[in-house]
């Protein structure tokens, strides 16, 4: 299809793991814990606001279900739209293994033709993770995601951060590439860069507000995780837990948004913003 959400071979991302999930931790959780925390709490607020225990969730570019399956384990109905048949096959298998096959539906499609396969205005929450980097028109991608929301709904937007890429190239000694990424309109460090586009926090919030949503929160994701030597995290007692807590604390501080590998923006419709409140934290979901 034209305008694919992402290359169909890159769906092997770590499973989201809540920071509340107990003593057992994995290094993979460093990459997704902050996003899952924010998303889970947003879903909990929608449940309380709607009075419905089960929400309708659309996961655009959801791949093999890294977020869709945990959301379904919370009791929600999740539709995953992805251009890759292989990823959707993996999604089906993962949902079955998790016992939520009846609440997860995968359909082949992309951001450009989203409403060929998804219902316009039919979802309480829309996930748009790792999509804007690959679409031809990010603004259109966000507008389509917003158009899929009900009058009271939330958008979870996750995209590659410019600053994190610049910092990573510089620390690796690739100073020319770091400078090129800094100067390039799309934040690319060269022809070998596998990511077509990166964003600043201001650019992402501008896209969300331009589509008519209120920005509820902005978080930096993987501020330190990609920079810390793996051997330190894997061998030093308590290092992983401490790094997870550091990531969570830094994620909310705007000073660290400019160096995060990814940026997460939570957008709310006008109706959702009016009814949202501080909800109590629920139990963790592990897959």
Coordinates of C-alpha atoms in Angstrom, one line a residue, residues 90 159 272:
X90 CA 2.1 -12.6 15.2
X159 CA 7.3 9.3 17.8
X272 CA -12.5 14.2 27.5

